[in-house]
Coordinates of C-alpha atoms in Angstrom, one line a residue:
M14 CA 0.1 0.1 -0.3
A15 CA 1.4 3.3 -1.0
G16 CA -0.4 5.9 0.8
E17 CA -4.0 5.8 2.3
T18 CA -5.8 6.1 -1.4
A19 CA -3.5 4.1 -3.4
P20 CA -4.8 0.7 -4.7
L21 CA -3.2 -2.1 -3.6
L22 CA -1.4 -4.5 -6.1
A23 CA -1.5 -8.4 -5.5
M24 CA 0.1 -11.0 -7.8
Y25 CA -1.5 -13.6 -9.3
G26 CA -0.5 -17.3 -10.5
T27 CA 2.6 -19.5 -9.2
D28 CA 4.7 -21.8 -10.7
H29 CA 2.8 -24.9 -12.8
S30 CA -0.6 -23.5 -12.6
A31 CA -2.7 -22.1 -15.3
P32 CA -5.1 -18.9 -15.1
V33 CA -8.4 -19.5 -14.0
A34 CA -11.2 -19.3 -16.8
G35 CA -13.1 -16.5 -16.7
L36 CA -10.5 -14.5 -14.5
P37 CA -10.9 -11.2 -16.2
E38 CA -14.7 -11.1 -15.8
M39 CA -14.2 -12.2 -12.2
V40 CA -11.6 -9.4 -11.6
A41 CA -13.9 -6.9 -13.2
S42 CA -16.9 -7.9 -11.3
L43 CA -15.0 -7.3 -7.9
G44 CA -14.1 -3.7 -8.8
A45 CA -10.7 -4.5 -9.6
R46 CA -8.7 -4.4 -12.7
M47 CA -5.8 -6.6 -14.1
D48 CA -2.3 -4.8 -15.0
T49 CA 1.3 -5.3 -15.0
L50 CA 3.8 -3.9 -12.4
S51 CA 4.7 -1.0 -14.8
G52 CA 1.0 -0.2 -15.4
Y53 CA 0.4 -0.1 -11.7
I54 CA 3.4 2.3 -11.1
T55 CA 2.6 4.5 -13.9
S56 CA -1.0 4.6 -12.6
L57 CA 0.1 6.3 -9.5
D58 CA 0.4 10.0 -8.9
G59 CA 3.7 11.7 -7.9
P60 CA 3.5 11.4 -3.9
A61 CA 2.1 7.6 -4.1
V62 CA 5.3 6.7 -5.9
E63 CA 7.7 8.2 -3.7
Q64 CA 6.4 6.4 -0.9
L65 CA 6.6 2.9 -2.6
P66 CA 9.6 0.9 -1.1
R67 CA 12.8 0.8 -3.2
V68 CA 14.5 -2.4 -3.8
E69 CA 18.1 -2.4 -4.9
G70 CA 20.1 -5.8 -5.7
E71 CA 19.8 -8.9 -7.4
L72 CA 16.6 -9.9 -5.6
R73 CA 18.5 -13.2 -5.5
S74 CA 17.8 -14.9 -1.6
H75 CA 16.4 -18.1 -0.4
A76 CA 14.4 -16.3 1.9
R77 CA 11.1 -16.5 0.0
A78 CA 11.7 -18.6 -2.9
N79 CA 13.8 -21.3 -3.8
I80 CA 16.8 -20.3 -6.2
L81 CA 17.9 -23.9 -6.7
P82 CA 21.8 -23.7 -6.6
G83 CA 23.4 -26.1 -9.1
V84 CA 20.8 -25.6 -11.7
I85 CA 22.8 -23.7 -14.1
S86 CA 25.7 -26.7 -14.1
V87 CA 23.4 -29.5 -15.0
R88 CA 23.5 -30.3 -18.8
A89 CA 26.0 -27.6 -19.0
H90 CA 26.4 -28.3 -22.9
V91 CA 23.1 -26.8 -23.4
K92 CA 24.4 -23.8 -21.6
Q93 CA 27.6 -23.8 -23.9
A94 CA 25.2 -24.4 -27.2
M95 CA 23.0 -21.6 -26.2
G96 CA 25.8 -18.8 -25.5
R97 CA 27.2 -19.8 -28.8
A98 CA 23.9 -19.2 -30.5
E99 CA 23.4 -16.1 -28.6
R100 CA 26.8 -14.8 -29.8
M101 CA 26.0 -16.0 -33.3
V102 CA 22.8 -13.9 -33.6
E103 CA 23.3 -11.0 -31.7
R104 CA 26.9 -10.7 -32.0
Y105 CA 27.7 -11.4 -35.4
A106 CA 24.4 -12.1 -37.5
E107 CA 22.6 -8.8 -36.8
P108 CA 25.4 -6.6 -36.6
L109 CA 26.9 -7.7 -39.8
A110 CA 23.7 -7.4 -41.7
A111 CA 23.1 -3.9 -40.6
L112 CA 27.0 -2.7 -41.5
W113 CA 27.1 -4.4 -44.9
G114 CA 24.1 -6.2 -45.7
E115 CA 21.8 -5.6 -48.8
A116 CA 18.3 -6.6 -48.3
W117 CA 17.6 -6.8 -44.4
P118 CA 17.2 -11.0 -43.6
G119 CA 14.5 -10.0 -41.4
R120 CA 12.8 -13.5 -42.1
F121 CA 16.1 -15.3 -41.1
L122 CA 16.8 -13.3 -38.1
D123 CA 12.9 -13.5 -36.9
M124 CA 13.3 -17.2 -37.0
A125 CA 16.7 -17.4 -35.1
W126 CA 15.4 -15.3 -32.6
W127 CA 11.9 -17.0 -32.0
R128 CA 14.1 -20.2 -31.7
L129 CA 16.1 -18.8 -29.0
V130 CA 13.0 -17.6 -26.9
D131 CA 11.4 -21.1 -27.3
A132 CA 14.5 -22.5 -26.1
S133 CA 14.6 -20.1 -23.1
G134 CA 11.3 -21.6 -20.8
H135 CA 11.7 -21.5 -17.4
D136 CA 12.8 -25.2 -17.1
S137 CA 13.9 -25.6 -20.5
V138 CA 16.9 -23.3 -20.5
T139 CA 18.0 -24.6 -17.2
G140 CA 17.7 -28.2 -18.3
C141 CA 15.4 -29.0 -15.6
G142 CA 13.2 -31.6 -17.5
V143 CA 13.1 -34.9 -18.9
D144 CA 16.0 -36.0 -21.4
D145 CA 13.5 -35.4 -24.4
T146 CA 12.5 -32.1 -23.6
A147 CA 16.2 -31.2 -23.2
Q148 CA 16.9 -32.8 -26.7
Q149 CA 14.3 -30.7 -28.0
V150 CA 15.6 -27.6 -26.5
A151 CA 19.0 -28.5 -28.0
A152 CA 17.4 -28.7 -31.5
R153 CA 16.0 -25.1 -31.1
I154 CA 19.2 -23.8 -30.1
A155 CA 21.1 -25.5 -33.1
E156 CA 18.5 -23.8 -35.4
A157 CA 19.0 -20.2 -33.9
E158 CA 22.9 -20.8 -34.3
H159 CA 22.6 -22.2 -37.8
L160 CA 19.9 -19.5 -38.9
G161 CA 22.5 -16.8 -37.5
Q162 CA 25.4 -18.4 -39.4
A163 CA 23.3 -18.3 -42.6
V164 CA 22.9 -14.6 -42.2
R165 CA 26.8 -14.2 -41.2
D166 CA 28.0 -15.8 -44.2
M167 CA 25.6 -14.0 -46.6
V168 CA 27.0 -10.8 -45.8
T169 CA 30.8 -11.7 -45.3
A170 CA 30.4 -13.5 -48.6
R171 CA 29.8 -10.1 -50.3
L172 CA 32.7 -8.5 -48.5
A173 CA 35.0 -11.9 -49.4
A174 CA 34.1 -11.3 -52.9
A175 CA 36.7 -8.3 -53.2
V176 CA 39.5 -10.4 -51.6
P177 CA 41.9 -11.7 -54.0
S178 CA 41.8 -15.5 -54.3
G179 CA 43.6 -17.4 -51.4
G180 CA 43.2 -14.6 -49.2
I181 CA 41.3 -14.2 -45.7
L182 CA 38.6 -11.7 -44.7
V183 CA 38.9 -10.6 -41.1
V184 CA 35.8 -8.6 -39.7
N185 CA 35.6 -6.6 -36.7
P186 CA 32.2 -6.3 -35.3
S187 CA 33.2 -4.1 -32.2
P188 CA 32.6 -0.5 -32.2
F189 CA 36.2 -0.1 -31.3
E190 CA 39.7 -0.8 -33.1
R191 CA 41.1 -4.2 -32.3
S192 CA 44.2 -5.7 -32.4
G193 CA 45.0 -9.3 -31.6
V194 CA 45.9 -12.8 -32.9
V195 CA 43.6 -14.5 -35.4
L196 CA 44.1 -18.2 -36.6
V197 CA 43.6 -19.1 -40.2
E198 CA 44.2 -21.5 -42.9
V199 CA 46.2 -20.6 -45.8
A200 CA 47.7 -22.1 -48.8
G201 CA 51.4 -22.2 -49.4
S202 CA 54.1 -21.3 -47.2
D203 CA 54.4 -17.4 -48.3
P204 CA 54.3 -14.7 -45.5
L205 CA 50.9 -13.1 -45.1
V206 CA 50.5 -9.3 -45.9
D207 CA 47.5 -6.9 -45.0
A208 CA 45.3 -5.0 -47.5
S209 CA 48.0 -2.4 -47.8
G210 CA 50.8 -5.0 -48.8
A211 CA 52.6 -4.5 -45.6
R212 CA 54.0 -7.6 -43.9
V213 CA 51.8 -8.8 -40.6
P214 CA 53.6 -10.6 -37.9
S215 CA 52.8 -14.4 -38.5
Q216 CA 53.5 -17.9 -36.9
T217 CA 52.7 -21.1 -38.5
L218 CA 51.2 -23.6 -36.0
E219 CA 50.6 -26.7 -37.8
Y220 CA 50.8 -28.2 -41.5
A221 CA 47.9 -29.7 -43.0
P222 CA 48.7 -33.5 -44.5
T223 CA 49.4 -33.3 -48.6
L224 CA 49.4 -37.3 -49.4
L225 CA 45.8 -37.9 -49.0
L226 CA 45.9 -41.3 -50.7
D227 CA 48.7 -43.8 -52.0
E228 CA 47.3 -47.0 -52.5
E229 CA 47.6 -50.2 -55.0
M230 CA 44.0 -50.2 -56.3
D231 CA 41.9 -50.5 -59.5
P232 CA 42.1 -46.6 -60.9
R233 CA 38.5 -47.2 -62.0
V234 CA 37.4 -47.8 -58.5
A235 CA 39.2 -44.7 -57.8
L236 CA 37.1 -42.6 -60.2
T237 CA 33.8 -43.7 -58.1
F238 CA 35.2 -41.2 -55.4
V239 CA 34.9 -38.1 -57.8
H240 CA 31.7 -36.1 -57.5
G241 CA 31.9 -33.6 -60.0
T242 CA 34.9 -31.7 -59.2
E243 CA 35.4 -32.8 -55.5
L244 CA 37.7 -35.3 -54.3
Y245 CA 38.6 -36.3 -50.8
G246 CA 36.5 -33.1 -49.7
Q247 CA 38.6 -30.9 -52.0
H248 CA 38.7 -29.9 -55.6
V249 CA 40.5 -31.5 -58.4
T250 CA 43.2 -29.1 -59.8
G251 CA 45.0 -31.7 -62.4
W252 CA 45.6 -35.1 -62.9
S253 CA 48.2 -37.4 -64.8
V254 CA 48.9 -40.9 -65.6
A255 CA 52.7 -42.0 -65.5
E256 CA 54.8 -45.2 -64.7
G257 CA 51.6 -47.1 -63.9
V258 CA 50.4 -44.3 -61.4
L259 CA 47.1 -42.5 -61.6
T260 CA 48.1 -39.0 -59.8
F261 CA 45.2 -36.4 -58.7
T262 CA 46.1 -33.2 -57.5
V263 CA 43.6 -31.5 -55.4
A264 CA 43.2 -27.8 -53.5
R265 CA 40.4 -26.3 -51.4
E266 CA 39.7 -23.6 -54.1
S267 CA 39.7 -24.3 -57.8
S268 CA 38.5 -22.8 -61.1
A269 CA 40.1 -25.6 -63.4
P270 CA 37.8 -27.6 -65.6
F271 CA 38.0 -31.1 -65.0
D272 CA 36.2 -34.2 -66.8
V273 CA 36.2 -37.5 -65.2
S274 CA 35.7 -39.1 -68.5
E275 CA 39.1 -38.0 -69.6
V276 CA 40.8 -39.5 -67.0
A277 CA 38.9 -43.0 -67.7
A278 CA 39.9 -42.9 -71.3
A279 CA 43.5 -42.5 -70.2
L280 CA 43.7 -45.4 -68.0
T281 CA 45.5 -48.6 -69.3
D282 CA 45.7 -52.1 -67.6
D283 CA 49.3 -51.4 -66.1
V284 CA 47.8 -48.4 -64.0
T285 CA 47.7 -50.2 -60.6
R286 CA 48.1 -47.3 -58.2
V287 CA 46.4 -44.3 -57.3
R288 CA 47.8 -41.1 -55.5
I289 CA 46.0 -38.1 -54.4
V290 CA 48.2 -35.0 -53.5
A291 CA 46.8 -31.9 -51.9
E292 CA 48.0 -28.5 -52.0
P293 CA 50.3 -27.6 -49.1
R294 CA 48.4 -25.6 -46.5
R295 CA 48.9 -24.6 -43.0
T296 CA 47.6 -23.2 -39.8
V297 CA 48.9 -19.7 -39.0
A298 CA 48.7 -17.2 -36.1
A299 CA 48.5 -13.8 -37.4
L300 CA 48.5 -10.5 -35.5
V301 CA 46.0 -8.2 -37.0
N302 CA 44.6 -4.8 -36.9
T303 CA 41.1 -4.0 -37.7
P304 CA 39.1 -0.6 -37.4
A305 CA 36.0 -0.5 -35.5
L306 CA 33.1 -1.9 -37.2
G307 CA 35.3 -2.5 -40.0
H308 CA 37.1 -5.2 -41.6
T309 CA 40.7 -5.9 -43.5
S310 CA 42.0 -8.8 -45.2
L311 CA 45.1 -11.3 -45.4
A312 CA 46.7 -12.8 -48.1
P313 CA 49.8 -14.9 -49.1
S314 CA 52.7 -12.8 -50.6
T315 CA 55.2 -13.7 -53.1
A316 CA 57.0 -10.6 -53.1
P317 CA 60.8 -10.6 -51.9
S318 CA 61.0 -10.1 -48.0
A319 CA 62.0 -6.3 -46.9
A320 CA 62.7 -7.4 -43.7
Q321 CA 66.7 -8.1 -42.9
G322 CA 68.3 -10.0 -40.2
T323 CA 66.9 -12.4 -37.6
S324 CA 63.0 -12.1 -37.0
A325 CA 60.9 -12.9 -34.1
A326 CA 58.0 -13.8 -36.5
E327 CA 58.0 -15.0 -40.1
G328 CA 59.3 -12.0 -42.0
V329 CA 58.8 -9.3 -39.4
S330 CA 60.8 -7.4 -37.0
S331 CA 60.8 -8.2 -33.4
R332 CA 61.1 -4.4 -32.5
A333 CA 57.7 -3.8 -33.7
W334 CA 56.1 -5.5 -31.2
E335 CA 56.5 -7.9 -28.1
G336 CA 55.8 -11.5 -28.2
V337 CA 55.4 -14.5 -26.3
R338 CA 58.6 -16.2 -25.0
A339 CA 58.4 -19.6 -23.8
G340 CA 61.0 -22.0 -21.8
E341 CA 60.7 -25.0 -20.0
R342 CA 57.2 -24.9 -18.0
V343 CA 57.4 -21.0 -18.4
L344 CA 55.3 -18.8 -20.9
D345 CA 55.7 -14.9 -21.0
N346 CA 54.3 -12.2 -23.0
G347 CA 55.3 -8.9 -20.9
L348 CA 52.0 -8.7 -19.5
L349 CA 51.7 -12.2 -17.9
K350 CA 53.9 -14.9 -16.7
V351 CA 52.8 -18.4 -16.7
E352 CA 54.7 -21.0 -14.7
I353 CA 53.6 -24.7 -14.7
A354 CA 54.0 -26.8 -11.7
A355 CA 54.9 -30.2 -11.8
D356 CA 51.3 -31.2 -10.5
G357 CA 49.8 -29.4 -13.5
T358 CA 48.7 -26.3 -11.9
L359 CA 49.5 -22.8 -12.7
T360 CA 51.3 -19.6 -11.2
L361 CA 50.3 -16.8 -12.8
T362 CA 52.1 -13.4 -12.2
G363 CA 51.0 -10.0 -13.8
A364 CA 52.8 -7.0 -15.1
D365 CA 51.9 -5.0 -11.7
G366 CA 53.1 -8.1 -9.7
V367 CA 50.0 -9.7 -8.5
T368 CA 50.5 -13.4 -8.3
V369 CA 47.9 -16.3 -8.4
T370 CA 49.7 -19.9 -7.4
G371 CA 47.9 -23.1 -7.6
A372 CA 45.3 -22.0 -10.4
G373 CA 43.7 -24.7 -12.5
R374 CA 43.3 -27.5 -9.5
I375 CA 40.7 -30.0 -10.7
V376 CA 38.5 -31.2 -7.8
D377 CA 35.8 -34.1 -8.2
G378 CA 33.1 -34.5 -5.8
G379 CA 30.2 -36.6 -5.3
D380 CA 26.3 -35.3 -6.0
V381 CA 23.3 -37.0 -5.2
G382 CA 21.1 -33.9 -6.1
D383 CA 19.2 -33.4 -9.1
T384 CA 18.8 -31.4 -12.0
Y385 CA 17.6 -28.6 -9.8
N386 CA 19.6 -28.8 -6.5
Y387 CA 23.1 -29.7 -5.8
A388 CA 23.3 -32.2 -2.9
P389 CA 26.6 -33.8 -1.4
P390 CA 26.4 -37.6 -0.3
A391 CA 26.8 -38.0 3.3
T392 CA 29.8 -39.5 3.3
D393 CA 31.7 -37.6 0.2
R394 CA 35.2 -38.4 -1.2
L395 CA 36.8 -35.5 -2.8
V396 CA 39.6 -36.3 -5.7
S397 CA 42.1 -33.3 -6.2
D398 CA 45.4 -34.8 -6.5
P399 CA 46.2 -36.8 -9.9
D400 CA 48.1 -39.9 -10.1
D401 CA 50.2 -38.7 -13.1
V402 CA 51.2 -35.5 -14.7
E403 CA 52.4 -35.2 -18.3
I404 CA 53.4 -31.7 -19.3
T405 CA 54.2 -31.3 -23.3
P406 CA 55.5 -27.9 -24.6
V407 CA 53.4 -27.3 -28.2
C408 CA 54.6 -24.4 -29.5
T409 CA 57.0 -21.6 -28.0
G410 CA 55.7 -18.1 -30.0
P411 CA 56.4 -15.4 -30.8
L412 CA 52.6 -14.9 -31.6
V413 CA 51.3 -18.0 -29.5
A414 CA 52.7 -20.0 -27.0
A415 CA 51.2 -23.1 -25.8
T416 CA 51.9 -26.3 -23.5
D417 CA 49.3 -29.4 -22.9
V418 CA 49.0 -30.5 -19.4
R419 CA 48.0 -34.3 -19.0
R420 CA 46.4 -35.0 -15.6
V421 CA 45.4 -38.7 -14.7
Y422 CA 42.9 -39.1 -11.7
R423 CA 40.8 -42.1 -10.3
W424 CA 37.3 -40.7 -10.0
P425 CA 34.6 -42.7 -7.7
A426 CA 32.4 -44.5 -10.8
D427 CA 29.0 -43.5 -8.8
A428 CA 27.3 -42.9 -5.8
Q429 CA 25.1 -45.4 -3.7
V430 CA 22.1 -43.9 -2.5
E431 CA 19.7 -45.8 0.1
G432 CA 16.2 -44.6 0.6
T433 CA 15.2 -44.5 4.5
P434 CA 12.4 -42.8 6.0
E435 CA 14.7 -40.2 7.2
L436 CA 16.9 -38.3 4.2
P437 CA 18.8 -40.7 2.3
A438 CA 22.3 -41.9 3.4
A439 CA 24.7 -41.8 0.3
A440 CA 28.4 -42.5 -0.5
R441 CA 30.5 -42.5 -3.1
S442 CA 31.2 -46.0 -4.8
D443 CA 34.6 -47.9 -4.0
G444 CA 34.7 -48.8 -7.8
T445 CA 36.6 -46.0 -9.8
E446 CA 37.1 -44.9 -13.2
E447 CA 40.4 -43.7 -14.8
I448 CA 40.0 -40.0 -16.0
V449 CA 42.5 -38.1 -18.3
V450 CA 42.0 -34.4 -17.7
G451 CA 43.7 -32.6 -20.4
T452 CA 44.5 -28.8 -20.2
R453 CA 45.9 -26.7 -23.1
V454 CA 47.6 -23.4 -21.4
E455 CA 47.8 -20.9 -24.3
L456 CA 49.6 -17.6 -24.1
R457 CA 48.9 -14.9 -26.9
A458 CA 50.9 -11.8 -27.7
G459 CA 49.2 -8.6 -26.1
E460 CA 46.7 -10.7 -24.0
P461 CA 46.9 -10.3 -20.1
F462 CA 45.0 -13.3 -19.6
V463 CA 46.1 -17.1 -20.3
R464 CA 43.6 -19.5 -22.3
L465 CA 42.6 -22.7 -20.8
R466 CA 41.1 -25.4 -22.7
V467 CA 40.1 -28.2 -20.3
E468 CA 38.7 -31.6 -21.8
F469 CA 37.8 -34.8 -20.3
D470 CA 35.8 -38.0 -21.0
N471 CA 33.1 -38.2 -18.4
R472 CA 32.5 -41.7 -17.5
C473 CA 31.7 -41.2 -14.2
S474 CA 27.7 -40.5 -12.6
D475 CA 26.4 -38.6 -9.6
H476 CA 29.4 -36.1 -9.3
R477 CA 30.5 -32.8 -9.8
V478 CA 33.8 -31.2 -11.4
R479 CA 35.1 -27.8 -10.3
L480 CA 38.2 -25.8 -11.5
H481 CA 39.8 -24.0 -8.6
V482 CA 41.5 -20.7 -8.6
P483 CA 43.2 -19.5 -5.2
M484 CA 42.7 -15.8 -4.7
P485 CA 45.7 -14.0 -4.6
A486 CA 44.2 -11.3 -1.9
P487 CA 41.4 -12.1 0.7
A488 CA 37.6 -11.4 -0.5
T489 CA 34.3 -10.5 1.1
S490 CA 32.5 -10.4 -2.1
S491 CA 32.6 -11.2 -5.5
F492 CA 31.6 -9.3 -8.7
A493 CA 29.9 -11.1 -12.0
E494 CA 28.4 -10.0 -14.9
G495 CA 24.7 -10.5 -14.9
Q496 CA 22.2 -10.2 -17.6
F497 CA 21.8 -6.5 -16.9
A498 CA 24.5 -5.3 -14.8
V499 CA 27.5 -6.3 -12.6
V500 CA 26.2 -8.0 -9.5
E501 CA 28.3 -8.1 -6.4
R502 CA 27.6 -10.8 -4.0
G503 CA 28.7 -11.6 -0.2
L504 CA 30.3 -14.9 1.1
T505 CA 27.0 -16.0 2.2
S506 CA 23.5 -16.5 1.2
E507 CA 20.1 -15.9 2.9
A508 CA 18.2 -18.8 4.2
G509 CA 14.5 -19.2 3.8
C510 CA 12.0 -21.8 2.4
G511 CA 13.7 -24.8 3.7
E512 CA 16.6 -24.8 1.1
T513 CA 20.0 -24.9 2.2
P514 CA 21.6 -21.5 1.2
L515 CA 24.4 -22.2 -0.6
P516 CA 26.4 -19.1 -2.0
T517 CA 26.7 -20.7 -5.4
F518 CA 26.1 -18.2 -8.0
P519 CA 25.8 -17.7 -11.7
A520 CA 28.3 -15.4 -13.9
S521 CA 27.1 -15.1 -17.3
S522 CA 30.7 -14.0 -18.9
W523 CA 33.2 -13.2 -16.3
V524 CA 33.8 -13.3 -12.6
S525 CA 36.3 -11.3 -10.2
A526 CA 37.1 -11.7 -6.6
G527 CA 40.4 -11.1 -4.5
G528 CA 42.3 -10.0 -7.3
V529 CA 41.8 -12.8 -10.1
A530 CA 39.1 -13.0 -12.6
A531 CA 37.7 -16.1 -14.8
L532 CA 36.7 -15.1 -18.2
L533 CA 34.2 -17.4 -19.4
E534 CA 32.5 -18.5 -22.7
H535 CA 29.1 -19.6 -21.3
V536 CA 27.1 -19.0 -18.1
T537 CA 29.0 -20.6 -15.3
E538 CA 28.4 -21.4 -11.5
Y539 CA 31.0 -20.3 -9.1
E540 CA 31.7 -20.2 -5.4
L541 CA 34.0 -18.6 -3.2
V542 CA 35.3 -21.4 -0.7
D543 CA 38.4 -21.6 1.3
G544 CA 40.2 -18.6 -0.2
E545 CA 39.5 -19.9 -3.7
L546 CA 37.2 -19.3 -6.5
A547 CA 35.5 -22.7 -7.5
L548 CA 34.2 -22.6 -11.0
T549 CA 31.6 -25.8 -12.0
L550 CA 32.8 -27.2 -15.1
L551 CA 30.0 -30.2 -14.8
R552 CA 27.3 -31.7 -12.7
S553 CA 26.4 -35.2 -13.5
V554 CA 23.1 -36.2 -11.9
G555 CA 20.3 -38.9 -12.8
Y556 CA 17.2 -37.5 -11.7
L557 CA 14.9 -34.8 -12.5
S558 CA 13.9 -34.4 -9.0
R559 CA 14.7 -36.4 -5.9
N560 CA 11.8 -36.7 -3.6
R561 CA 14.4 -37.0 -0.8
N562 CA 17.3 -34.2 -1.4
A563 CA 19.3 -33.5 1.5
L564 CA 19.4 -29.8 0.9
R565 CA 15.8 -29.3 -0.3
P566 CA 12.9 -30.0 1.8
E567 CA 10.5 -30.9 -0.6
P568 CA 10.6 -32.3 -4.2
A569 CA 11.0 -29.6 -7.1
G570 CA 9.3 -32.0 -9.4
P571 CA 8.5 -35.6 -10.4
Q572 CA 11.1 -38.2 -9.2
L573 CA 11.7 -39.2 -13.3
P574 CA 14.9 -40.4 -14.2
T575 CA 17.4 -38.5 -16.5
P576 CA 20.0 -40.8 -17.6
A577 CA 21.1 -38.0 -20.2
A578 CA 21.8 -35.5 -17.4
Q579 CA 24.5 -37.8 -16.2
S580 CA 26.2 -36.0 -19.1
R581 CA 28.3 -38.8 -20.3
G582 CA 31.2 -38.4 -23.1
L583 CA 33.4 -35.6 -23.8
R584 CA 33.3 -32.3 -22.0
T585 CA 35.2 -29.2 -23.2
V586 CA 35.2 -25.9 -21.4
N587 CA 37.2 -22.9 -22.7
M588 CA 37.8 -20.2 -20.2
A589 CA 40.8 -17.7 -19.3
L590 CA 42.5 -16.5 -15.9
M591 CA 43.6 -13.0 -15.3
P592 CA 45.3 -11.7 -12.1
H593 CA 44.6 -8.1 -11.7
T594 CA 44.6 -4.7 -9.2
G595 CA 41.8 -2.3 -8.7
S596 CA 38.1 -3.1 -9.2
W597 CA 36.0 -5.1 -11.5
A598 CA 36.5 -2.3 -14.2
A599 CA 39.8 -3.8 -14.8
V600 CA 38.5 -6.7 -16.3
P601 CA 38.5 -7.2 -20.1
P602 CA 35.5 -8.9 -22.0
P603 CA 35.8 -12.5 -22.6
P604 CA 38.3 -13.3 -25.4
R605 CA 36.4 -13.4 -28.8
S606 CA 38.2 -13.4 -32.2
S607 CA 37.2 -11.5 -35.1
A608 CA 35.2 -13.4 -37.7
T609 CA 37.1 -14.7 -40.6
T610 CA 36.4 -15.9 -44.0
S611 CA 38.5 -16.9 -47.1
S612 CA 37.3 -15.4 -50.5
R613 CA 35.3 -18.8 -51.2
F614 CA 34.6 -20.2 -48.1
P615 CA 32.2 -19.4 -45.1
A616 CA 33.2 -17.3 -42.4
R617 CA 34.7 -19.0 -39.3
A618 CA 35.4 -17.8 -36.1
S619 CA 39.0 -17.6 -34.8
R620 CA 39.6 -21.1 -32.9
P621 CA 42.1 -22.8 -30.5
F622 CA 44.8 -24.4 -32.9
P623 CA 45.0 -28.2 -33.5
C624 CA 46.5 -30.3 -30.7
R625 CA 49.1 -31.6 -33.0
P626 CA 52.4 -29.6 -33.4
P627 CA 54.2 -29.5 -36.9
P628 CA 56.2 -32.6 -38.0
P629 CA 60.0 -31.7 -36.7
A630 CA 60.9 -32.1 -40.4
C631 CA 58.3 -29.1 -41.3
R632 CA 59.1 -26.6 -38.7

């Protein structure tokens, strides 16, 4: 009630209930009206509005409603897919169409947004449904991403038409100039130049195989492999028959005419071997500058190099920029130093001296909760120490330096739950599974954060996996980006409604606490525990809701099995870690690379480079 004459506002409706038939007529017969919150407020006069209570903050509390800690981490692959789809539609498709499109692709964008809306229902986007529902939600998200890709590709194809054959289009949809490392695939071994012809710093990361086939076989069988000009996923650029061998040459791009019947006519009985040879291609890291809301291009150059003396990158003087230096278990780019310990954890030292020690520790614990709430077993067993660690350098700079850390753990295979009249007693099983957790530690030139790619094959059930990052300074609160603002949260959560008040919170794209920030690719749950920032990589559970959940007094839904929510199989998470001083305002946005495309092929986002280093003979 705001003032003596102000009308009373009452909310109608609850979860899992439909409006009563004839509700508007019943409301009108009582002399009341139906309205929205904003409609109610705008109907009040000035003094009445001033008397309304003001509430600041996240309105996130267990006091009056369940907030379901753990729900963000269940079916984590769906959250990843939603993040990709939202970025594709919002970050790439719409801005690129507005900047450089011709006819507005309204139909495509409408369908994409509707798919995202349809996948954002209350229990759909959180994954708190049966497996069939989650499967349908994933399909809608995939359709939204594909529609966004179609718009992006239509726009960038027009821009790429002006790029010379074999070149790369680099697009910057950000409203500010960007300089950073992009990963591209190019033919040949010539250095790269920008649109002005100036050499750009580059580093070869991997060479693609060139010999695709070399076998004794009937060549007429090999001709059935050809579809038009396509052969082994590439295009035929030429062929020859000599010394009993039919040889095809192929490339990603080709305008050469080709008639398979001419090859058939040239075959004789003494041709018994077939070879398919591809043009040399390589994955290259290039340091590129792109204007705000603009684009540029890269292309291989056959011109003689003007650079003299020893160069830090291919054809570019090291005096022009500071690259990455890598030694034994150490990566350093001048902005951040990364040291890899024998146990696979990281020590991060920023340029201002802030140091994080022991980052990247993996902790596996039991989870006998459900798709709504995390719940540890009564007798839990945490596993944080690996049985074996291997550390393998991948590349040493100067644009990208990376090391692979391979840690082997024995995780309990599942948890045993015994239903009793009281809350269920539970314990992790004695049987274990060998789990290999691979972590790519990657540092790029000019970036004050280290990129991590964590990957493992989940063969266990009823557990939670978290990545721990010790905070360099004590923290009484955390800051995380939400949907609408940066939110500050304390170390505890308000109790109420019987739900155990866990201080487990969501972060949309980054979280910062105690002088360290985690930059995230999708919404992720975190908790500050024992001086560490713990980020949930996976929750593996088997029921939509458990009738007896140790941390919730009543069921959140029916006790239905959800075997797919155990999330068996490959789990991959990308993030970045950065020590920093000052407030959360010092935290940069998550690393998102410019969109790139060749003159003939669709745009593709810059990606982590392949796990395989170049063969020693090719370096």
